[in-house]
């Protein structure tokens, strides 16, 4: 951009500078420091036939772009009646808004879906949940196609975007909100580094749960590199938001999901806290702090009841001699982790039998290559009971009474 010929980038930059003319010269140079190389790169992509209209299609008008620079830097809006634009761009008929809206709301939908999938995968600690991202892929492809076809300039002119920018502008008029925006803007460079490290940490944590998650690492490495490259450039080239926003949503969703998983872990461990004396816990309570039912030294978790004919009884409720229910902890399978967990407490018997073990990729249970936790609930009675019959009591025969002599007749 050092030649004498007024290239498209120089014309565009001149109009941006004119729109910022009310600011101090040193601050204008600071704002344009990142804009110059970005404009030169865009101009080089278009070749010798680059026009100002091409830059406007990608970045919006120089005046609107200058307004965004003011907002990102925490400066007040341009005064009314300021200097007019130095160069006019040929007016063109306004195209339809369907394409820009598809691009905008497709990005919003993909960002929300990405955050939700990442949250679910982190809470469940299961990399297979990320397959849900395939549902978002077609929407993102359509959104990206409209973006490349029409450019971010058309999206910036949408009424909802205009209203959002006006809302941000009104919020900046409040000094406290303006300071908050300025502080958040100062954190942007660090945020992209945080995103890259968070993606790698997510992949490594998934590998702890499932070794097959190693296949996810190359994808996360590419995503980390893209966000490091596109994030800083999103200020000058709004097309980079289609990379930075979904990745940022993924990081935020996985962070909240990890927090939820941590809360769940602390909650589960709280059942085994030492809030009661150890002797009381071992003799009268189970590991969840509930009263236990024992037979000798053994803690019982299930009971099977049969009638006199050996037929198992279902839905039996047990009470002690004072009419109090014999309520103990009920256990079941946690489907996501394949482990046993507390599902409640009651005095209803019998209960499904909980079987724990390991499983391999082929579904073999307790095999040599088993590495995943396995849990199964079996209803019914796992055995047959033979109820002993009481011995028949022998009754001594009664002696026959002697026959009475016939009564004499008169």
GROMACS .gro file of C-alpha atoms in nm:
model
  410
    1UNK     CA    1   0.000   0.000   0.000
    2UNK     CA    2   0.295   0.230  -0.056
    3UNK     CA    3   0.239   0.295  -0.429
    4UNK     CA    4   0.108   0.624  -0.565
    5UNK     CA    5  -0.189   0.461  -0.738
    6UNK     CA    6  -0.506   0.492  -0.525
    7UNK     CA    7  -0.579   0.122  -0.479
    8UNK     CA    8  -0.909  -0.006  -0.341
    9UNK     CA    9  -0.754  -0.069  -0.001
   10UNK     CA   10  -0.612   0.284   0.018
   11UNK     CA   11  -0.946   0.436  -0.082
   12UNK     CA   12  -1.131   0.228   0.174
   13UNK     CA   13  -0.876   0.309   0.446
   14UNK     CA   14  -0.897   0.679   0.360
   15UNK     CA   15  -1.272   0.677   0.411
   16UNK     CA   16  -1.232   0.496   0.744
   17UNK     CA   17  -0.977   0.755   0.853
   18UNK     CA   18  -1.214   1.035   0.750
   19UNK     CA   19  -1.494   0.882   0.956
   20UNK     CA   20  -1.259   0.878   1.257
   21UNK     CA   21  -1.133   1.233   1.201
   22UNK     CA   22  -1.277   1.365   1.530
   23UNK     CA   23  -1.044   1.140   1.734
   24UNK     CA   24  -0.682   1.227   1.822
   25UNK     CA   25  -0.433   1.137   1.551
   26UNK     CA   26  -0.237   0.891   1.766
   27UNK     CA   27  -0.555   0.706   1.861
   28UNK     CA   28  -0.663   0.687   1.496
   29UNK     CA   29  -0.329   0.528   1.409
   30UNK     CA   30  -0.373   0.280   1.692
   31UNK     CA   31  -0.717   0.181   1.563
   32UNK     CA   32  -0.593   0.142   1.205
   33UNK     CA   33  -0.283  -0.055   1.302
   34UNK     CA   34  -0.457  -0.391   1.255
   35UNK     CA   35  -0.676  -0.274   0.967
   36UNK     CA   36  -0.398  -0.194   0.715
   37UNK     CA   37  -0.254  -0.547   0.682
   38UNK     CA   38  -0.602  -0.696   0.671
   39UNK     CA   39  -0.708  -0.469   0.384
   40UNK     CA   40  -0.385  -0.543   0.200
   41UNK     CA   41  -0.449  -0.917   0.237
   42UNK     CA   42  -0.804  -0.884   0.105
   43UNK     CA   43  -0.685  -0.675  -0.186
   44UNK     CA   44  -0.419  -0.933  -0.270
   45UNK     CA   45  -0.683  -1.206  -0.272
   46UNK     CA   46  -0.891  -1.013  -0.528
   47UNK     CA   47  -0.591  -0.944  -0.750
   48UNK     CA   48  -0.531  -0.646  -0.976
   49UNK     CA   49  -0.905  -0.606  -1.041
   50UNK     CA   50  -0.981  -0.536  -0.674
   51UNK     CA   51  -1.248  -0.270  -0.628
   52UNK     CA   52  -1.379  -0.074  -0.333
   53UNK     CA   53  -1.714  -0.247  -0.386
   54UNK     CA   54  -1.549  -0.583  -0.313
   55UNK     CA   55  -1.423  -0.458   0.022
   56UNK     CA   56  -1.762  -0.307   0.102
   57UNK     CA   57  -1.930  -0.642   0.030
   58UNK     CA   58  -1.697  -0.811   0.279
   59UNK     CA   59  -1.662  -0.548   0.550
   60UNK     CA   60  -1.953  -0.313   0.501
   61UNK     CA   61  -1.920   0.056   0.422
   62UNK     CA   62  -1.609   0.233   0.556
   63UNK     CA   63  -1.831   0.449   0.775
   64UNK     CA   64  -2.004   0.152   0.941
   65UNK     CA   65  -1.669  -0.021   0.979
   66UNK     CA   66  -1.529   0.289   1.145
   67UNK     CA   67  -1.827   0.287   1.384
   68UNK     CA   68  -1.738  -0.070   1.480
   69UNK     CA   69  -1.378   0.032   1.543
   70UNK     CA   70  -1.504   0.307   1.773
   71UNK     CA   71  -1.723   0.062   1.963
   72UNK     CA   72  -1.448  -0.200   1.999
   73UNK     CA   73  -1.205   0.063   2.126
   74UNK     CA   74  -1.453   0.216   2.370
   75UNK     CA   75  -1.474   0.551   2.190
   76UNK     CA   76  -1.792   0.764   2.168
   77UNK     CA   77  -1.992   0.754   1.844
   78UNK     CA   78  -1.915   1.000   1.566
   79UNK     CA   79  -2.074   1.342   1.610
   80UNK     CA   80  -2.369   1.422   1.388
   81UNK     CA   81  -2.294   1.629   1.083
   82UNK     CA   82  -1.938   1.499   1.066
   83UNK     CA   83  -1.727   1.490   0.750
   84UNK     CA   84  -1.890   1.319   0.460
   85UNK     CA   85  -1.739   1.020   0.287
   86UNK     CA   86  -1.453   1.108   0.055
   87UNK     CA   87  -1.541   0.852  -0.203
   88UNK     CA   88  -1.881   0.737  -0.324
   89UNK     CA   89  -1.948   0.376  -0.410
   90UNK     CA   90  -2.180   0.306  -0.699
   91UNK     CA   91  -2.529   0.235  -0.570
   92UNK     CA   92  -2.662  -0.109  -0.635
   93UNK     CA   93  -3.006  -0.255  -0.589
   94UNK     CA   94  -3.055  -0.401  -0.243
   95UNK     CA   95  -3.061  -0.779  -0.267
   96UNK     CA   96  -3.302  -0.996  -0.067
   97UNK     CA   97  -3.248  -1.066   0.299
   98UNK     CA   98  -3.312  -1.441   0.295
   99UNK     CA   99  -2.951  -1.533   0.230
  100UNK     CA  100  -2.802  -1.303   0.495
  101UNK     CA  101  -3.058  -1.417   0.750
  102UNK     CA  102  -2.978  -1.782   0.680
  103UNK     CA  103  -2.610  -1.705   0.728
  104UNK     CA  104  -2.666  -1.513   1.053
  105UNK     CA  105  -2.917  -1.741   1.223
  106UNK     CA  106  -2.739  -2.049   1.096
  107UNK     CA  107  -2.433  -1.927   1.285
  108UNK     CA  108  -2.643  -1.858   1.597
  109UNK     CA  109  -2.807  -2.203   1.577
  110UNK     CA  110  -2.474  -2.379   1.530
  111UNK     CA  111  -2.317  -2.189   1.819
  112UNK     CA  112  -2.605  -2.282   2.053
  113UNK     CA  113  -2.604  -2.644   1.936
  114UNK     CA  114  -2.227  -2.670   1.972
  115UNK     CA  115  -2.242  -2.538   2.327
  116UNK     CA  116  -2.519  -2.786   2.415
  117UNK     CA  117  -2.334  -3.085   2.268
  118UNK     CA  118  -2.012  -2.986   2.444
  119UNK     CA  119  -2.198  -2.941   2.774
  120UNK     CA  120  -2.359  -3.286   2.745
  121UNK     CA  121  -2.030  -3.454   2.652
  122UNK     CA  122  -1.851  -3.296   2.948
  123UNK     CA  123  -2.126  -3.380   3.199
  124UNK     CA  124  -2.150  -3.741   3.085
  125UNK     CA  125  -1.775  -3.765   3.031
  126UNK     CA  126  -1.847  -3.942   2.703
  127UNK     CA  127  -1.681  -3.853   2.373
  128UNK     CA  128  -1.947  -4.042   2.173
  129UNK     CA  129  -2.192  -3.762   2.251
  130UNK     CA  130  -1.996  -3.540   2.012
  131UNK     CA  131  -2.150  -3.734   1.724
  132UNK     CA  132  -2.439  -3.493   1.767
  133UNK     CA  133  -2.221  -3.232   1.598
  134UNK     CA  134  -2.295  -3.406   1.268
  135UNK     CA  135  -2.651  -3.275   1.290
  136UNK     CA  136  -2.516  -2.920   1.294
  137UNK     CA  137  -2.279  -2.972   0.998
  138UNK     CA  138  -2.538  -2.918   0.718
  139UNK     CA  139  -2.672  -2.602   0.884
  140UNK     CA  140  -2.320  -2.465   0.922
  141UNK     CA  141  -2.237  -2.549   0.558
  142UNK     CA  142  -2.544  -2.359   0.433
  143UNK     CA  143  -2.466  -2.062   0.658
  144UNK     CA  144  -2.105  -2.052   0.543
  145UNK     CA  145  -2.207  -2.076   0.176
  146UNK     CA  146  -2.434  -1.771   0.204
  147UNK     CA  147  -2.161  -1.585   0.391
  148UNK     CA  148  -1.904  -1.648   0.117
  149UNK     CA  149  -2.160  -1.565  -0.151
  150UNK     CA  150  -2.289  -1.237  -0.010
  151UNK     CA  151  -2.023  -1.135   0.243
  152UNK     CA  152  -2.072  -0.997   0.596
  153UNK     CA  153  -2.172  -0.655   0.463
  154UNK     CA  154  -2.524  -0.777   0.378
  155UNK     CA  155  -2.556  -0.937   0.722
  156UNK     CA  156  -2.458  -0.611   0.889
  157UNK     CA  157  -2.752  -0.437   0.720
  158UNK     CA  158  -3.015  -0.675   0.861
  159UNK     CA  159  -3.270  -0.502   1.089
  160UNK     CA  160  -3.194  -0.733   1.383
  161UNK     CA  161  -2.824  -0.661   1.355
  162UNK     CA  162  -2.888  -0.289   1.331
  163UNK     CA  163  -3.104  -0.305   1.645
  164UNK     CA  164  -2.840  -0.506   1.829
  165UNK     CA  165  -2.572  -0.253   1.738
  166UNK     CA  166  -2.799   0.031   1.850
  167UNK     CA  167  -2.855  -0.149   2.181
  168UNK     CA  168  -2.482  -0.187   2.234
  169UNK     CA  169  -2.437   0.179   2.145
  170UNK     CA  170  -2.694   0.285   2.403
  171UNK     CA  171  -2.530   0.064   2.665
  172UNK     CA  172  -2.197   0.228   2.596
  173UNK     CA  173  -2.346   0.561   2.690
  174UNK     CA  174  -2.349   0.429   3.046
  175UNK     CA  175  -1.998   0.472   3.182
  176UNK     CA  176  -2.003   0.157   3.393
  177UNK     CA  177  -2.119  -0.053   3.097
  178UNK     CA  178  -1.862   0.116   2.874
  179UNK     CA  179  -1.585   0.026   3.117
  180UNK     CA  180  -1.710  -0.334   3.121
  181UNK     CA  181  -1.703  -0.348   2.739
  182UNK     CA  182  -1.355  -0.200   2.732
  183UNK     CA  183  -1.234  -0.456   2.986
  184UNK     CA  184  -1.382  -0.746   2.788
  185UNK     CA  185  -1.222  -0.616   2.469
  186UNK     CA  186  -0.885  -0.613   2.644
  187UNK     CA  187  -0.929  -0.984   2.725
  188UNK     CA  188  -0.987  -1.093   2.365
  189UNK     CA  189  -0.622  -1.180   2.282
  190UNK     CA  190  -0.597  -1.402   2.590
  191UNK     CA  191  -0.933  -1.563   2.516
  192UNK     CA  192  -0.815  -1.723   2.193
  193UNK     CA  193  -0.519  -1.878   2.374
  194UNK     CA  194  -0.754  -2.007   2.645
  195UNK     CA  195  -0.978  -2.161   2.377
  196UNK     CA  196  -0.685  -2.346   2.220
  197UNK     CA  197  -0.567  -2.491   2.551
  198UNK     CA  198  -0.925  -2.577   2.656
  199UNK     CA  199  -0.978  -2.778   2.337
  200UNK     CA  200  -0.663  -2.981   2.397
  201UNK     CA  201  -0.750  -3.036   2.764
  202UNK     CA  202  -1.097  -3.154   2.663
  203UNK     CA  203  -0.950  -3.414   2.430
  204UNK     CA  204  -0.704  -3.542   2.691
  205UNK     CA  205  -0.977  -3.574   2.954
  206UNK     CA  206  -1.196  -3.768   2.712
  207UNK     CA  207  -0.906  -4.010   2.655
  208UNK     CA  208  -0.907  -4.093   3.027
  209UNK     CA  209  -1.264  -4.220   2.992
  210UNK     CA  210  -1.223  -4.391   2.653
  211UNK     CA  211  -0.898  -4.461   2.468
  212UNK     CA  212  -1.083  -4.434   2.137
  213UNK     CA  213  -1.111  -4.060   2.201
  214UNK     CA  214  -0.753  -4.035   2.072
  215UNK     CA  215  -0.916  -4.011   1.728
  216UNK     CA  216  -1.067  -3.683   1.844
  217UNK     CA  217  -0.732  -3.518   1.914
  218UNK     CA  218  -0.642  -3.432   1.549
  219UNK     CA  219  -0.978  -3.257   1.507
  220UNK     CA  220  -0.929  -3.059   1.827
  221UNK     CA  221  -0.572  -2.969   1.724
  222UNK     CA  222  -0.703  -2.829   1.394
  223UNK     CA  223  -0.978  -2.638   1.578
  224UNK     CA  224  -0.721  -2.496   1.822
  225UNK     CA  225  -0.501  -2.377   1.535
  226UNK     CA  226  -0.798  -2.224   1.352
  227UNK     CA  227  -0.920  -2.029   1.653
  228UNK     CA  228  -0.568  -1.897   1.719
  229UNK     CA  229  -0.552  -1.781   1.358
  230UNK     CA  230  -0.909  -1.657   1.305
  231UNK     CA  231  -0.977  -1.505   1.647
  232UNK     CA  232  -0.745  -1.203   1.624
  233UNK     CA  233  -0.851  -1.145   1.262
  234UNK     CA  234  -1.224  -1.142   1.339
  235UNK     CA  235  -1.201  -0.775   1.435
  236UNK     CA  236  -1.104  -0.674   1.083
  237UNK     CA  237  -1.264  -0.957   0.884
  238UNK     CA  238  -1.609  -1.053   1.013
  239UNK     CA  239  -1.603  -1.375   0.813
  240UNK     CA  240  -1.367  -1.514   1.076
  241UNK     CA  241  -1.656  -1.508   1.322
  242UNK     CA  242  -1.786  -1.826   1.159
  243UNK     CA  243  -1.479  -1.997   1.307
  244UNK     CA  244  -1.432  -1.804   1.629
  245UNK     CA  245  -1.795  -1.809   1.750
  246UNK     CA  246  -1.864  -2.188   1.728
  247UNK     CA  247  -1.527  -2.271   1.886
  248UNK     CA  248  -1.588  -2.021   2.166
  249UNK     CA  249  -1.935  -2.171   2.221
  250UNK     CA  250  -1.782  -2.519   2.240
  251UNK     CA  251  -1.531  -2.405   2.501
  252UNK     CA  252  -1.797  -2.230   2.711
  253UNK     CA  253  -2.033  -2.529   2.692
  254UNK     CA  254  -1.762  -2.779   2.787
  255UNK     CA  255  -1.652  -2.554   3.075
  256UNK     CA  256  -2.003  -2.546   3.223
  257UNK     CA  257  -2.037  -2.919   3.160
  258UNK     CA  258  -1.710  -2.984   3.342
  259UNK     CA  259  -1.835  -2.774   3.631
  260UNK     CA  260  -2.155  -2.979   3.642
  261UNK     CA  261  -1.957  -3.304   3.641
  262UNK     CA  262  -1.743  -3.175   3.928
  263UNK     CA  263  -2.052  -3.083   4.130
  264UNK     CA  264  -2.194  -3.429   4.068
  265UNK     CA  265  -1.868  -3.591   4.180
  266UNK     CA  266  -1.862  -3.386   4.501
  267UNK     CA  267  -2.227  -3.470   4.566
  268UNK     CA  268  -2.163  -3.844   4.525
  269UNK     CA  269  -1.865  -3.830   4.756
  270UNK     CA  270  -2.062  -3.640   5.015
  271UNK     CA  271  -2.264  -3.956   5.080
  272UNK     CA  272  -1.952  -4.115   5.225
  273UNK     CA  273  -1.851  -3.815   5.436
  274UNK     CA  274  -1.741  -3.865   5.796
  275UNK     CA  275  -2.014  -3.654   5.948
  276UNK     CA  276  -2.106  -3.945   6.178
  277UNK     CA  277  -1.874  -4.154   6.400
  278UNK     CA  278  -1.710  -4.444   6.220
  279UNK     CA  279  -1.852  -4.703   6.454
  280UNK     CA  280  -2.205  -4.574   6.395
  281UNK     CA  281  -2.155  -4.570   6.021
  282UNK     CA  282  -2.019  -4.925   6.012
  283UNK     CA  283  -2.277  -5.075   6.252
  284UNK     CA  284  -2.601  -4.890   6.191
  285UNK     CA  285  -2.568  -4.700   5.861
  286UNK     CA  286  -2.462  -4.779   5.507
  287UNK     CA  287  -2.219  -4.579   5.292
  288UNK     CA  288  -2.495  -4.329   5.201
  289UNK     CA  289  -2.582  -4.246   5.561
  290UNK     CA  290  -2.909  -4.446   5.558
  291UNK     CA  291  -3.001  -4.711   5.811
  292UNK     CA  292  -2.881  -5.056   5.711
  293UNK     CA  293  -3.043  -5.398   5.736
  294UNK     CA  294  -2.806  -5.670   5.859
  295UNK     CA  295  -2.799  -6.043   5.904
  296UNK     CA  296  -2.518  -6.108   6.146
  297UNK     CA  297  -2.220  -5.905   6.025
  298UNK     CA  298  -2.343  -5.888   5.666
  299UNK     CA  299  -2.530  -5.590   5.525
  300UNK     CA  300  -2.837  -5.685   5.321
  301UNK     CA  301  -2.942  -5.491   5.012
  302UNK     CA  302  -3.224  -5.721   4.896
  303UNK     CA  303  -3.471  -5.973   5.039
  304UNK     CA  304  -3.672  -6.250   4.870
  305UNK     CA  305  -3.995  -6.372   5.025
  306UNK     CA  306  -4.174  -6.701   4.948
  307UNK     CA  307  -4.506  -6.846   5.054
  308UNK     CA  308  -4.560  -7.189   5.204
  309UNK     CA  309  -4.570  -7.351   4.861
  310UNK     CA  310  -4.235  -7.200   4.749
  311UNK     CA  311  -4.391  -6.935   4.528
  312UNK     CA  312  -4.200  -6.602   4.531
  313UNK     CA  313  -4.398  -6.303   4.649
  314UNK     CA  314  -4.370  -5.965   4.474
  315UNK     CA  315  -4.417  -5.609   4.603
  316UNK     CA  316  -4.375  -5.703   4.965
  317UNK     CA  317  -4.343  -5.423   5.223
  318UNK     CA  318  -4.155  -5.499   5.544
  319UNK     CA  319  -4.217  -5.345   5.888
  320UNK     CA  320  -4.071  -5.409   6.233
  321UNK     CA  321  -4.259  -5.505   6.548
  322UNK     CA  322  -4.345  -5.140   6.612
  323UNK     CA  323  -4.495  -5.081   6.271
  324UNK     CA  324  -4.197  -4.885   6.139
  325UNK     CA  325  -4.098  -4.948   5.775
  326UNK     CA  326  -3.764  -5.126   5.726
  327UNK     CA  327  -3.640  -4.862   5.483
  328UNK     CA  328  -3.296  -4.919   5.329
  329UNK     CA  329  -3.108  -4.780   5.030
  330UNK     CA  330  -3.219  -4.889   4.684
  331UNK     CA  331  -2.949  -4.931   4.418
  332UNK     CA  332  -2.963  -4.922   4.038
  333UNK     CA  333  -2.741  -4.886   3.732
  334UNK     CA  334  -2.604  -4.551   3.614
  335UNK     CA  335  -2.634  -4.593   3.236
  336UNK     CA  336  -2.373  -4.338   3.134
  337UNK     CA  337  -2.088  -4.470   3.350
  338UNK     CA  338  -2.188  -4.834   3.388
  339UNK     CA  339  -2.164  -4.822   3.766
  340UNK     CA  340  -2.403  -4.873   4.057
  341UNK     CA  341  -2.564  -4.571   4.217
  342UNK     CA  342  -2.822  -4.488   4.481
  343UNK     CA  343  -3.167  -4.444   4.328
  344UNK     CA  344  -3.371  -4.395   4.645
  345UNK     CA  345  -3.475  -4.563   4.967
  346UNK     CA  346  -3.787  -4.764   5.056
  347UNK     CA  347  -3.908  -5.084   5.224
  348UNK     CA  348  -4.036  -5.260   4.911
  349UNK     CA  349  -3.894  -5.603   4.822
  350UNK     CA  350  -3.771  -5.783   4.624
  351UNK     CA  351  -3.562  -5.548   4.414
  352UNK     CA  352  -3.380  -5.600   4.084
  353UNK     CA  353  -3.043  -5.762   4.134
  354UNK     CA  354  -2.756  -5.530   4.035
  355UNK     CA  355  -2.468  -5.708   3.859
  356UNK     CA  356  -2.139  -5.522   3.806
  357UNK     CA  357  -1.846  -5.613   3.584
  358UNK     CA  358  -1.643  -5.508   3.282
  359UNK     CA  359  -1.712  -5.523   2.911
  360UNK     CA  360  -1.502  -5.508   2.593
  361UNK     CA  361  -1.586  -5.358   2.254
  362UNK     CA  362  -1.758  -5.677   2.137
  363UNK     CA  363  -1.997  -5.686   2.429
  364UNK     CA  364  -1.825  -5.968   2.614
  365UNK     CA  365  -1.879  -5.934   2.987
  366UNK     CA  366  -1.594  -5.992   3.234
  367UNK     CA  367  -1.364  -6.104   2.953
  368UNK     CA  368  -0.989  -6.073   2.932
  369UNK     CA  369  -1.000  -5.745   2.734
  370UNK     CA  370  -1.279  -5.585   2.935
  371UNK     CA  371  -1.206  -5.225   3.025
  372UNK     CA  372  -1.543  -5.048   3.035
  373UNK     CA  373  -1.761  -5.059   3.342
  374UNK     CA  374  -2.068  -5.279   3.303
  375UNK     CA  375  -2.388  -5.278   3.507
  376UNK     CA  376  -2.708  -5.481   3.464
  377UNK     CA  377  -3.034  -5.496   3.658
  378UNK     CA  378  -3.202  -5.839   3.670
  379UNK     CA  379  -3.564  -5.851   3.782
  380UNK     CA  380  -3.723  -6.158   3.928
  381UNK     CA  381  -3.588  -6.418   4.171
  382UNK     CA  382  -3.246  -6.565   4.080
  383UNK     CA  383  -3.306  -6.893   4.262
  384UNK     CA  384  -3.578  -7.139   4.362
  385UNK     CA  385  -3.658  -7.203   4.724
  386UNK     CA  386  -3.770  -7.535   4.867
  387UNK     CA  387  -3.991  -7.469   5.166
  388UNK     CA  388  -3.961  -7.754   5.418
  389UNK     CA  389  -4.290  -7.917   5.507
  390UNK     CA  390  -4.368  -7.962   5.877
  391UNK     CA  391  -4.341  -8.332   5.983
  392UNK     CA  392  -4.671  -8.512   6.012
  393UNK     CA  393  -4.762  -8.573   6.380
  394UNK     CA  394  -4.865  -8.934   6.464
  395UNK     CA  395  -5.192  -8.957   6.661
  396UNK     CA  396  -5.206  -9.264   6.900
  397UNK     CA  397  -5.500  -9.489   6.817
  398UNK     CA  398  -5.788  -9.465   7.062
  399UNK     CA  399  -5.872  -9.799   7.226
  400UNK     CA  400  -6.203  -9.942   7.120
  401UNK     CA  401  -6.460  -9.913   7.395
  402UNK     CA  402  -6.605 -10.249   7.502
  403UNK     CA  403  -6.947 -10.324   7.370
  404UNK     CA  404  -7.223 -10.258   7.614
  405UNK     CA  405  -7.428 -10.564   7.713
  406UNK     CA  406  -7.779 -10.558   7.583
  407UNK     CA  407  -8.036 -10.425   7.823
  408UNK     CA  408  -8.256 -10.698   7.970
  409UNK     CA  409  -8.608 -10.690   7.846
  410UNK     CA  410  -8.899 -10.724   8.077
   0.00000   0.00000   0.00000
